Amino acid sequence: MPLSMTFRPARIGRAGLAALFLGCAAISLPATAQDVSSQFQISAFKQAVAEFASENESIGAFYRNRDYQPLFTGEADVERRAALLRALASADDHGLPSVRYDPAELKAAFAQARSTRERGRVEVLAAQMLVQFARDLQSGATEPRRIDSGIVREIPRRAPEALLTEFTRKEPAQFFRGLMPRTPEYVRLMRGKLELEKTVARGGWGPTVQAKALEPGQEGPAVVALRNRLIAMGYLARSASQSYDAAIERAVQTFQIDHGLSADGVAGPGTIAALNVSPVTRLESVIVAMERERWLNRPRGERHVLVNIPNFKAQIIDNGKVTFETRSVVGKNVPDQRTPEFSDTMEHMVINPTWNVPRSIATKEYLPLLQRNPNAVSHLRVIDRRGRVVPRGAVNFRAYNARNFPFAIKQPPSRGNALGLVKFMFPNKYNIYLHDTPSKSLFNRDVRAFSHGCIRLADPFDFAYALLARQTDDPVGAFQSRLRTGSETRVDLDVQVPVHLIYRTAFTQARGHMNYRDDIYGRDARIWNALAEMGVKLRGVES
């Protein structure tokens, strides 16, 4: 798609633009023929800029507000031109679609702009490329909601006029440096991308491991392939060992930790499958992670809660450091139950919560049971519109369906409550929150996608203590005293905490290897396909 088609405002005819421009511009009578020529050229340049900038109202407003003075094509604009070309040339470093802002095209356009009209055209072309590149680098090249309905994150896009105005006020190189996420994660992802590109160019990590499973003590060609792949990946020092020895076992354990697997040192089917993933596939995951980091390119809060859905972990982050971490269970990989991605603010917790069964669960799961047996799911209460408990025998459940079911279903506080003994609320229209659960055994699984969408915590009490420690000297006592009452109690947080539900199948650690997780909902695959269709390239991969 041509760059000029990126923006879609209403068009104004050239004749109308010229008349509008000339009607608004006051031109004084020149004193000499040279002045006449100079004034004519200035006027023609301004008309050309006005015409070409009309394709985007915000860019047009920027040039109107500076009386159509050049930003890129003036004699004093050499450094701005050079900085823009350097920035555009870095697009591939960031995994951005460089075809949207080709520096070679722009450089040629600068060189070939002979007439005043051509100067006006390339002036606006440069502004369009700067805006497109700046927005892509600052907040992502894709629109997440168009890729997957479960990515409901709000992406703030800065207006072209604001970006161009900021560019005029800063040193050009400083402006471009300030666009990309200034997080250690983004910098490390870029470094990981570069290393993977080198690996791909060298031919990868060698032959895959041709075995269903391998255990310590075994020997043979498959063990040699395992050893060589671990060496190539940087998990094992060079070795000539022919057997699955202690060094290989330790390397496998480290690899398992980095890939979210049980670290037993045995190369089972899951470990073999992860070992055999190609560096090209891993490179795609890293590029997607960089795009996701750009979507979240804003302050996250000195203290915030971070839930990485495919990592099955919930963390409290204080000033960039993990101060609390617990395992989590997330939504099943079925429609309407996948955990969405968004950010909000945690306001309070509820101790001994009542479970207000979502209507979708009440009508799809419980109504059929009640139709077969009115006394089924006896731990739940049927509530009428006035909030009264309805006797089961007084209701003909067969008379209702999902559309006209007039009752609510609730589960009162108890140790067997589906929400456990505490829930953590960041009120949102998706009805997602963090909570306890009586189903503790699920936390022992490597893949933990079992809920209806909310996030279950393995250590909810400790999570509550960590939150309350900021507002009481005795967080354990404050929590337990309310828990012992058995009554539903709301506890407000004195300082509300931002919550970010993210989805990263590739992420980094301060020291060590890249971490990878399975794309449990297939979202990253869809994001990569969108980026590839836009022109993102894998360096080192033959096309």
Coordinates of C-alpha atoms in Angstrom, one line a residue:
M1 CA 0.0 0.0 0.0
P2 CA 1.5 3.4 -0.9
L3 CA 2.4 5.5 2.1
S4 CA 0.1 8.3 1.1
M5 CA -2.8 5.9 1.5
T6 CA -2.1 5.4 5.2
F7 CA -4.2 8.5 6.0
R8 CA -7.7 8.8 4.8
P9 CA -9.2 12.3 5.2
A10 CA -11.5 14.1 2.8
R11 CA -9.8 15.4 -0.3
I12 CA -9.9 19.0 -1.6
G13 CA -9.4 19.8 -5.3
R14 CA -6.2 21.4 -6.3
A15 CA -7.9 24.4 -7.8
G16 CA -9.8 24.8 -4.5
L17 CA -6.6 24.5 -2.5
A18 CA -4.8 27.1 -4.6
A19 CA -7.7 29.5 -4.3
L20 CA -8.0 28.9 -0.5
F21 CA -4.3 29.3 -0.1
L22 CA -4.1 32.5 -2.1
G23 CA -7.1 34.0 -0.4
C24 CA -5.4 33.4 3.0
A25 CA -1.9 34.5 2.1
A26 CA -1.0 38.2 2.1
I27 CA 1.8 38.7 -0.5
S28 CA 3.5 42.1 -0.5
L29 CA 4.6 43.7 -3.8
P30 CA 8.3 42.9 -4.5
A31 CA 10.8 45.6 -5.3
T32 CA 12.9 43.7 -7.9
A33 CA 12.6 41.0 -10.5
Q34 CA 14.8 38.7 -8.3
D35 CA 12.4 39.4 -5.4
V36 CA 9.5 38.6 -7.7
S37 CA 11.0 35.2 -8.6
S38 CA 11.9 34.4 -5.0
Q39 CA 8.4 35.3 -3.7
F40 CA 6.8 33.3 -6.5
Q41 CA 8.9 30.2 -5.5
I42 CA 8.0 30.6 -1.8
S43 CA 4.3 30.9 -2.7
A44 CA 4.5 27.9 -5.1
F45 CA 6.3 25.8 -2.4
K46 CA 3.6 26.7 0.2
Q47 CA 0.8 25.8 -2.3
A48 CA 2.5 22.5 -3.0
V49 CA 2.9 21.6 0.7
A50 CA -0.7 22.7 1.3
E51 CA -1.9 20.4 -1.5
F52 CA 0.0 17.3 -0.6
A53 CA -0.5 17.8 3.2
S54 CA -4.3 17.9 2.6
E55 CA -4.2 14.1 2.6
N56 CA -4.0 14.2 6.4
E57 CA -5.8 16.9 8.4
S58 CA -3.3 16.7 11.3
I59 CA -0.3 17.0 9.1
G60 CA -2.0 19.9 7.2
A61 CA -2.6 21.6 10.5
F62 CA 1.0 21.3 11.5
Y63 CA 2.2 23.0 8.3
R64 CA -0.5 25.7 8.5
N65 CA 0.6 26.6 12.0
R66 CA 4.2 27.1 10.8
D67 CA 3.1 29.1 7.7
Y68 CA 4.2 26.1 5.5
Q69 CA 7.8 26.6 6.3
P70 CA 10.0 23.6 5.4
L71 CA 11.0 21.1 8.0
F72 CA 13.1 18.7 5.8
T73 CA 13.8 20.5 2.5
G74 CA 15.3 23.8 3.6
E75 CA 19.0 24.6 3.4
A76 CA 19.2 24.5 7.3
D77 CA 17.5 21.1 7.5
V78 CA 20.5 18.8 6.6
E79 CA 20.7 17.2 10.1
R80 CA 17.0 16.6 10.2
R81 CA 17.0 14.9 6.9
A82 CA 20.0 12.7 7.9
A83 CA 18.5 11.8 11.3
L84 CA 15.2 10.8 9.6
L85 CA 17.0 8.6 7.1
R86 CA 19.1 7.0 9.8
A87 CA 16.0 6.3 11.9
L88 CA 14.1 4.8 9.0
A89 CA 17.0 2.5 8.2
S90 CA 16.7 1.0 11.7
A91 CA 13.2 -0.3 11.1
D92 CA 14.3 -3.9 10.6
D93 CA 16.3 -3.7 13.9
H94 CA 12.9 -3.2 15.6
G95 CA 11.0 -5.8 13.7
L96 CA 9.0 -3.1 11.9
P97 CA 7.6 -3.2 8.4
S98 CA 10.4 -1.2 6.7
V99 CA 8.4 -1.1 3.4
R100 CA 6.2 1.5 4.9
Y101 CA 9.0 4.0 5.2
D102 CA 11.7 3.0 2.8
P103 CA 14.8 5.3 3.4
A104 CA 16.1 4.6 -0.1
E105 CA 12.9 5.9 -1.6
L106 CA 13.0 9.0 0.5
K107 CA 16.7 9.6 -0.2
A108 CA 16.1 9.3 -3.9
A109 CA 13.1 11.7 -3.6
F110 CA 15.2 14.3 -1.9
A111 CA 17.9 14.0 -4.6
Q112 CA 15.4 14.2 -7.5
A113 CA 13.3 17.1 -6.2
R114 CA 14.3 19.8 -8.7
S115 CA 11.2 21.9 -9.0
T116 CA 9.5 23.9 -6.3
R117 CA 6.5 21.6 -6.6
E118 CA 8.6 18.5 -6.2
R119 CA 10.2 20.0 -3.1
G120 CA 6.8 20.5 -1.6
R121 CA 5.9 16.9 -2.4
V122 CA 9.0 15.4 -0.9
E123 CA 8.6 17.7 2.2
V124 CA 5.2 16.1 2.9
L125 CA 6.4 12.6 2.0
A126 CA 9.2 13.0 4.6
A127 CA 6.6 14.2 7.2
Q128 CA 4.4 11.2 6.4
M129 CA 7.2 8.8 6.8
L130 CA 8.3 10.3 10.1
V131 CA 4.8 10.1 11.5
Q132 CA 4.2 6.5 10.3
F133 CA 7.6 5.4 11.7
A134 CA 7.3 7.3 14.9
R135 CA 3.8 5.9 15.7
D136 CA 4.8 2.4 14.8
L137 CA 7.9 2.5 17.0
Q138 CA 6.2 4.2 19.9
S139 CA 2.9 2.3 20.1
G140 CA 3.1 -0.6 17.6
A141 CA 2.5 -1.1 13.9
T142 CA -0.6 -3.2 14.3
E143 CA -4.1 -2.7 15.7
P144 CA -4.5 -5.6 18.2
R145 CA -8.3 -5.6 18.3
R146 CA -8.3 -6.3 14.6
I147 CA -6.0 -9.3 15.1
D148 CA -7.7 -11.1 18.0
S149 CA -10.9 -10.1 19.9
G150 CA -9.3 -11.2 23.2
I151 CA -6.7 -8.4 22.9
V152 CA -8.7 -5.5 24.3
R153 CA -5.8 -3.4 25.3
E154 CA -6.2 0.4 24.6
I155 CA -3.4 1.6 22.4
P156 CA -2.8 5.4 22.6
R157 CA -1.8 6.8 19.2
R158 CA -0.3 10.3 19.1
A159 CA -1.6 12.7 16.5
P160 CA 0.7 13.5 13.6
E161 CA 0.7 17.2 14.5
A162 CA 1.9 16.5 18.0
L163 CA 4.7 14.2 16.8
L164 CA 5.9 16.7 14.2
T165 CA 5.8 19.6 16.7
E166 CA 7.8 17.6 19.2
F167 CA 10.3 16.8 16.4
T168 CA 10.9 20.6 15.8
R169 CA 11.5 21.1 19.5
K170 CA 14.1 18.4 20.1
E171 CA 17.5 17.5 18.8
P172 CA 16.6 15.0 16.0
A173 CA 18.5 12.0 17.3
Q174 CA 17.1 12.6 20.8
F175 CA 13.6 12.6 19.4
F176 CA 14.0 9.2 17.7
R177 CA 15.7 7.7 20.8
G178 CA 12.8 8.7 22.9
L179 CA 10.2 6.9 20.8
M180 CA 11.0 3.2 21.5
P181 CA 10.1 1.6 24.8
R182 CA 12.8 2.6 27.4
T183 CA 12.4 -0.7 29.3
P184 CA 15.2 -3.2 30.0
E185 CA 12.9 -5.8 28.5
Y186 CA 12.7 -4.1 25.1
V187 CA 16.5 -3.7 25.0
R188 CA 17.1 -7.3 25.9
L189 CA 14.5 -8.4 23.3
M190 CA 16.4 -6.5 20.6
R191 CA 19.6 -8.2 21.7
G192 CA 17.9 -11.6 21.6
K193 CA 16.6 -10.8 18.1
L194 CA 20.1 -10.1 16.9
E195 CA 21.5 -13.3 18.4
L196 CA 18.7 -15.4 16.8
E197 CA 19.3 -13.7 13.4
K198 CA 23.0 -14.7 13.7
T199 CA 22.0 -18.2 14.6
V200 CA 19.6 -18.5 11.6
A201 CA 22.2 -17.2 9.3
R202 CA 24.7 -19.8 10.6
G203 CA 22.2 -22.6 9.8
G204 CA 20.4 -23.0 13.1
W205 CA 21.1 -25.2 16.1
G206 CA 21.9 -28.4 14.2
P207 CA 20.0 -31.6 13.8
T208 CA 16.8 -32.1 15.9
V209 CA 16.6 -34.7 18.6
Q210 CA 15.0 -37.8 17.1
A211 CA 13.6 -39.5 20.2
K212 CA 10.4 -39.5 22.1
A213 CA 12.1 -39.3 25.4
L214 CA 15.7 -39.6 26.9
E215 CA 16.8 -40.2 30.4
P216 CA 20.1 -39.8 32.3
G217 CA 22.4 -42.8 31.7
Q218 CA 21.2 -43.4 28.2
E219 CA 23.6 -43.5 25.2
G220 CA 23.3 -43.4 21.4
P221 CA 22.9 -41.0 18.5
A222 CA 19.8 -39.3 20.0
V223 CA 21.8 -38.4 23.1
V224 CA 24.6 -37.0 21.0
A225 CA 22.0 -34.9 19.1
L226 CA 20.7 -33.7 22.5
R227 CA 24.2 -32.8 23.6
N228 CA 25.0 -30.9 20.4
R229 CA 21.8 -29.0 20.4
L230 CA 22.3 -27.9 24.1
I231 CA 25.8 -26.8 23.2
A232 CA 24.6 -24.8 20.2
M233 CA 21.9 -23.1 22.4
G234 CA 24.4 -22.1 25.0
Y235 CA 23.2 -24.5 27.7
L236 CA 26.2 -26.8 27.8
A237 CA 29.9 -26.3 27.5
R238 CA 31.6 -28.2 24.7
S239 CA 31.7 -31.9 25.4
A240 CA 32.6 -35.1 23.7
S241 CA 30.4 -37.2 26.1
Q242 CA 28.4 -40.0 24.4
S243 CA 26.1 -40.6 27.4
Y244 CA 23.4 -38.6 29.1
D245 CA 25.6 -37.6 32.0
A246 CA 25.2 -35.2 35.0
A247 CA 26.3 -32.2 32.9
I248 CA 23.6 -32.9 30.3
E249 CA 21.1 -33.4 33.0
R250 CA 21.9 -30.0 34.6
A251 CA 21.7 -28.4 31.2
V252 CA 18.3 -30.0 30.5
Q253 CA 17.0 -28.7 33.9
T254 CA 18.1 -25.1 33.1
F255 CA 16.5 -25.4 29.7
Q256 CA 13.2 -26.7 31.3
I257 CA 13.1 -23.8 33.7
D258 CA 13.5 -21.3 30.8
H259 CA 10.7 -23.0 28.9
G260 CA 8.2 -23.3 31.7
L261 CA 8.6 -27.1 32.1
S262 CA 9.0 -29.3 35.2
A263 CA 12.7 -29.2 35.9
D264 CA 13.3 -32.9 36.5
G265 CA 16.3 -33.2 34.2
V266 CA 14.6 -35.8 32.1
A267 CA 14.1 -35.0 28.4
G268 CA 10.5 -36.1 28.1
P269 CA 8.2 -35.5 25.1
G270 CA 7.5 -31.9 26.1
T271 CA 11.2 -31.1 26.6
I272 CA 12.1 -32.8 23.3
A273 CA 9.4 -30.8 21.5
A274 CA 10.7 -27.5 22.9
L275 CA 14.3 -28.4 22.1
N276 CA 13.3 -29.1 18.5
V277 CA 11.6 -25.8 17.9
S278 CA 13.5 -23.9 15.2
P279 CA 15.3 -20.6 15.7
V280 CA 13.2 -19.1 13.0
T281 CA 10.0 -19.8 15.0
R282 CA 11.7 -18.4 18.1
L283 CA 12.7 -15.3 16.2
E284 CA 9.1 -14.8 15.2
S285 CA 8.1 -15.0 18.9
V286 CA 10.7 -12.4 19.8
I287 CA 9.6 -10.0 17.1
V288 CA 6.0 -10.4 18.3
A289 CA 7.1 -9.7 21.9
M290 CA 8.7 -6.5 20.8
E291 CA 5.5 -5.4 19.1
R292 CA 3.6 -6.2 22.3
E293 CA 6.1 -4.2 24.4
R294 CA 5.4 -1.2 22.1
W295 CA 1.7 -1.6 22.8
L296 CA 2.4 -1.1 26.5
N297 CA 4.9 1.7 26.0
R298 CA 3.8 3.9 28.9
P299 CA 4.5 4.0 32.7
R300 CA 3.2 0.8 34.3
G301 CA 3.4 2.1 37.9
E302 CA 6.2 2.0 40.5
R303 CA 4.2 -0.9 42.0
H304 CA 2.1 -3.0 39.7
V305 CA 0.7 -6.5 39.3
L306 CA 1.8 -8.3 36.1
V307 CA 0.1 -11.5 34.9
N308 CA 1.7 -13.2 31.9
I309 CA -1.1 -15.4 30.7
P310 CA 1.0 -18.2 28.9
N311 CA 3.6 -18.1 31.6
F312 CA 0.9 -19.0 34.2
K313 CA 2.5 -16.6 36.8
A314 CA 1.3 -13.5 38.7
Q315 CA 3.8 -11.1 40.0
I316 CA 4.0 -7.9 42.1
I317 CA 6.7 -5.6 40.6
D318 CA 8.2 -2.8 42.8
N319 CA 10.4 -0.3 41.0
G320 CA 11.2 -2.8 38.3
K321 CA 12.0 -5.8 40.6
V322 CA 9.8 -8.8 41.2
T323 CA 9.0 -8.8 44.9
F324 CA 6.3 -11.5 44.9
E325 CA 5.4 -14.3 42.5
T326 CA 2.9 -17.1 42.5
R327 CA 1.6 -19.7 40.0
S328 CA -1.7 -18.9 38.3
V329 CA -4.4 -20.7 36.4
V330 CA -5.9 -18.8 33.4
G331 CA -8.8 -19.2 31.0
K332 CA -9.4 -22.3 29.0
N333 CA -8.6 -22.2 25.3
V334 CA -12.2 -22.1 24.2
P335 CA -14.4 -19.2 22.9
D336 CA -15.6 -16.9 25.7
Q337 CA -13.3 -18.4 28.3
R338 CA -9.8 -17.2 27.1
T339 CA -8.4 -14.6 29.5
P340 CA -8.4 -11.2 27.8
E341 CA -5.4 -8.8 27.7
F342 CA -5.9 -5.3 29.2
S343 CA -4.7 -3.0 31.9
D344 CA -6.8 -1.7 34.8
T345 CA -6.4 -0.7 38.5
M346 CA -6.9 -2.9 41.5
E347 CA -9.0 -1.1 44.1
H348 CA -9.9 -3.6 46.8
M349 CA -10.0 -7.2 47.9
V350 CA -13.0 -9.2 49.2
I351 CA -12.4 -11.7 52.0
N352 CA -14.9 -14.6 52.2
P353 CA -16.5 -13.6 48.9
T354 CA -19.8 -14.6 47.5
W355 CA -19.6 -16.1 44.0
N356 CA -22.1 -14.3 41.7
V357 CA -22.2 -16.9 39.0
P358 CA -21.8 -15.1 35.6
R359 CA -25.0 -15.5 33.5
S360 CA -23.2 -17.3 30.7
I361 CA -22.1 -20.0 33.2
A362 CA -25.5 -20.1 34.9
T363 CA -27.5 -20.6 31.7
K364 CA -25.0 -22.8 29.8
E365 CA -23.7 -25.0 32.6
Y366 CA -26.1 -25.0 35.6
L367 CA -29.6 -24.5 34.0
P368 CA -29.3 -27.8 32.1
L369 CA -28.4 -29.6 35.4
L370 CA -31.3 -28.0 37.2
Q371 CA -33.7 -29.0 34.4
R372 CA -32.7 -32.6 34.8
N373 CA -32.7 -32.4 38.6
P374 CA -34.0 -29.3 40.5
N375 CA -31.9 -30.4 43.5
A376 CA -28.6 -30.5 41.6
V377 CA -25.7 -28.3 42.5
S378 CA -27.1 -27.9 46.0
H379 CA -24.2 -25.7 47.1
L380 CA -25.6 -22.9 44.9
R381 CA -28.6 -20.6 45.7
V382 CA -31.2 -19.6 43.2
I383 CA -32.0 -15.9 43.7
D384 CA -35.0 -14.0 42.3
R385 CA -35.0 -10.4 41.1
R386 CA -35.8 -9.1 44.6
G387 CA -32.7 -10.9 46.1
R388 CA -34.7 -13.6 47.8
V389 CA -33.6 -17.3 47.9
V390 CA -36.0 -19.3 45.7
P391 CA -37.0 -22.8 46.9
R392 CA -35.9 -25.3 44.2
G393 CA -39.3 -27.2 44.3
A394 CA -41.2 -24.0 43.5
V395 CA -39.5 -23.5 40.1
N396 CA -40.2 -25.4 36.9
F397 CA -36.7 -25.0 35.4
R398 CA -37.8 -26.7 32.2
A399 CA -39.9 -23.6 31.4
Y400 CA -36.8 -21.5 30.9
N401 CA -33.9 -21.2 28.5
A402 CA -30.8 -19.1 28.2
R403 CA -32.7 -16.1 27.0
N404 CA -35.6 -15.9 29.5
F405 CA -34.0 -17.5 32.7
P406 CA -35.1 -14.9 35.3
F407 CA -32.9 -15.9 38.3
A408 CA -29.4 -15.3 39.5
I409 CA -27.3 -18.0 40.9
K410 CA -25.0 -17.4 43.9
Q411 CA -22.6 -19.4 46.0
P412 CA -22.3 -18.1 49.6
P413 CA -18.9 -17.7 51.3
S414 CA -17.3 -21.0 52.3
R415 CA -14.0 -22.9 51.9
G416 CA -15.6 -24.7 48.9
N417 CA -16.6 -21.5 47.2
A418 CA -15.4 -21.4 43.6
L419 CA -13.6 -18.1 44.4
G420 CA -11.9 -19.6 47.5
L421 CA -11.5 -17.3 50.4
V422 CA -10.4 -14.1 48.8
K423 CA -10.7 -12.2 45.5
F424 CA -8.8 -9.2 44.2
M425 CA -10.9 -6.6 42.3
F426 CA -9.9 -4.3 39.5
P427 CA -13.5 -3.6 38.2
N428 CA -13.7 -3.9 34.5
K429 CA -16.4 -4.7 31.9
Y430 CA -14.9 -8.1 31.2
N431 CA -15.7 -9.3 34.7
I432 CA -12.1 -10.5 35.2
Y433 CA -10.4 -10.6 38.6
L434 CA -7.8 -12.5 40.6
H435 CA -8.9 -15.0 43.2
D436 CA -8.3 -18.0 45.4
T437 CA -9.6 -21.5 44.4
P438 CA -10.3 -24.8 46.2
S439 CA -8.9 -26.7 43.2
K440 CA -5.3 -26.6 44.3
S441 CA -4.1 -29.6 42.4
L442 CA -4.2 -27.8 39.1
F443 CA -1.2 -25.7 40.1
N444 CA 1.0 -28.7 39.8
R445 CA 0.5 -28.9 36.0
D446 CA 2.9 -27.3 33.5
V447 CA 0.0 -25.9 31.4
R448 CA -2.6 -24.3 33.5
A449 CA -5.5 -23.1 31.3
F450 CA -8.6 -24.3 33.1
S451 CA -10.7 -21.3 34.3
H452 CA -13.6 -19.5 32.8
G453 CA -11.3 -16.5 32.2
C454 CA -10.4 -15.2 35.6
I455 CA -7.0 -15.7 37.1
R456 CA -6.7 -18.2 40.0
L457 CA -3.7 -17.8 42.4
A458 CA -1.8 -20.6 44.1
D459 CA -0.8 -18.4 47.0
P460 CA -3.6 -15.9 47.4
F461 CA -3.1 -15.3 51.1
D462 CA 0.6 -14.3 50.6
F463 CA -0.5 -12.1 47.7
A464 CA -3.0 -10.4 50.0
Y465 CA -0.3 -9.9 52.7
A466 CA 2.1 -8.4 50.2
L467 CA -0.6 -5.9 49.1
L468 CA -1.7 -5.0 52.7
A469 CA 1.9 -4.6 53.9
R470 CA 1.8 -1.1 52.4
Q471 CA -1.0 0.0 54.7
T472 CA -0.7 -1.9 58.0
D473 CA 2.1 -3.1 60.3
D474 CA 0.4 -6.4 60.7
P475 CA -0.9 -7.5 57.3
V476 CA -1.3 -11.2 58.4
G477 CA -3.3 -10.3 61.4
A478 CA -5.5 -7.7 59.6
F479 CA -6.3 -10.3 56.9
Q480 CA -6.8 -13.3 59.2
S481 CA -9.1 -11.4 61.6
R482 CA -11.5 -10.7 58.8
L483 CA -11.2 -14.2 57.4
R484 CA -12.2 -15.8 60.7
T485 CA -15.5 -14.0 60.8
G486 CA -16.7 -16.1 57.8
S487 CA -18.6 -13.0 56.6
E488 CA -18.0 -11.3 53.3
T489 CA -15.7 -8.2 53.9
R490 CA -14.4 -5.6 51.5
V491 CA -10.9 -4.2 52.2
D492 CA -10.0 -1.2 50.2
L493 CA -6.4 -0.6 49.1
D494 CA -5.1 2.7 50.4
V495 CA -3.0 3.0 47.3
Q496 CA -4.6 1.4 44.2
V497 CA -2.3 -0.8 42.2
P498 CA -2.2 -1.0 38.3
V499 CA -2.8 -4.4 36.9
H500 CA -1.5 -5.5 33.5
L501 CA -2.7 -8.8 32.0
I502 CA -0.2 -9.5 29.2
Y503 CA 0.6 -12.4 26.8
R504 CA 4.2 -13.1 26.1
T505 CA 5.5 -16.3 24.6
A506 CA 9.0 -14.8 24.5
F507 CA 10.4 -12.8 27.4
T508 CA 13.8 -12.1 28.9
Q509 CA 15.6 -12.2 32.3
A510 CA 18.3 -9.9 33.5
R511 CA 20.8 -12.7 33.3
G512 CA 20.6 -15.9 31.4
H513 CA 18.8 -17.1 28.3
M514 CA 15.6 -16.1 26.6
N515 CA 12.5 -17.6 28.0
Y516 CA 9.8 -19.2 25.8
R517 CA 6.3 -20.4 26.4
D518 CA 3.6 -22.1 24.3
D519 CA 1.2 -19.9 22.3
I520 CA -1.8 -21.4 24.2
Y521 CA -4.4 -19.2 22.5
G522 CA -2.7 -18.9 19.1
R523 CA -2.6 -15.1 19.5
D524 CA 1.1 -14.7 18.8
A525 CA 0.8 -16.7 15.6
R526 CA -2.0 -14.3 14.4
I527 CA 0.1 -11.2 15.3
W528 CA 3.1 -12.6 13.4
N529 CA 1.0 -13.2 10.4
A530 CA -0.3 -9.6 10.5
L531 CA 3.2 -8.3 10.8
A532 CA 4.4 -10.5 7.9
E533 CA 1.6 -9.3 5.7
M534 CA 2.6 -5.7 6.5
G535 CA 6.2 -6.5 5.3
V536 CA 8.1 -7.4 8.5
K537 CA 11.1 -9.5 7.4
L538 CA 13.2 -12.2 9.1
R539 CA 16.8 -11.3 8.6
G540 CA 19.0 -14.3 7.9
V541 CA 16.1 -16.3 6.5
E542 CA 16.3 -16.9 2.7
S543 CA 13.1 -15.7 1.0

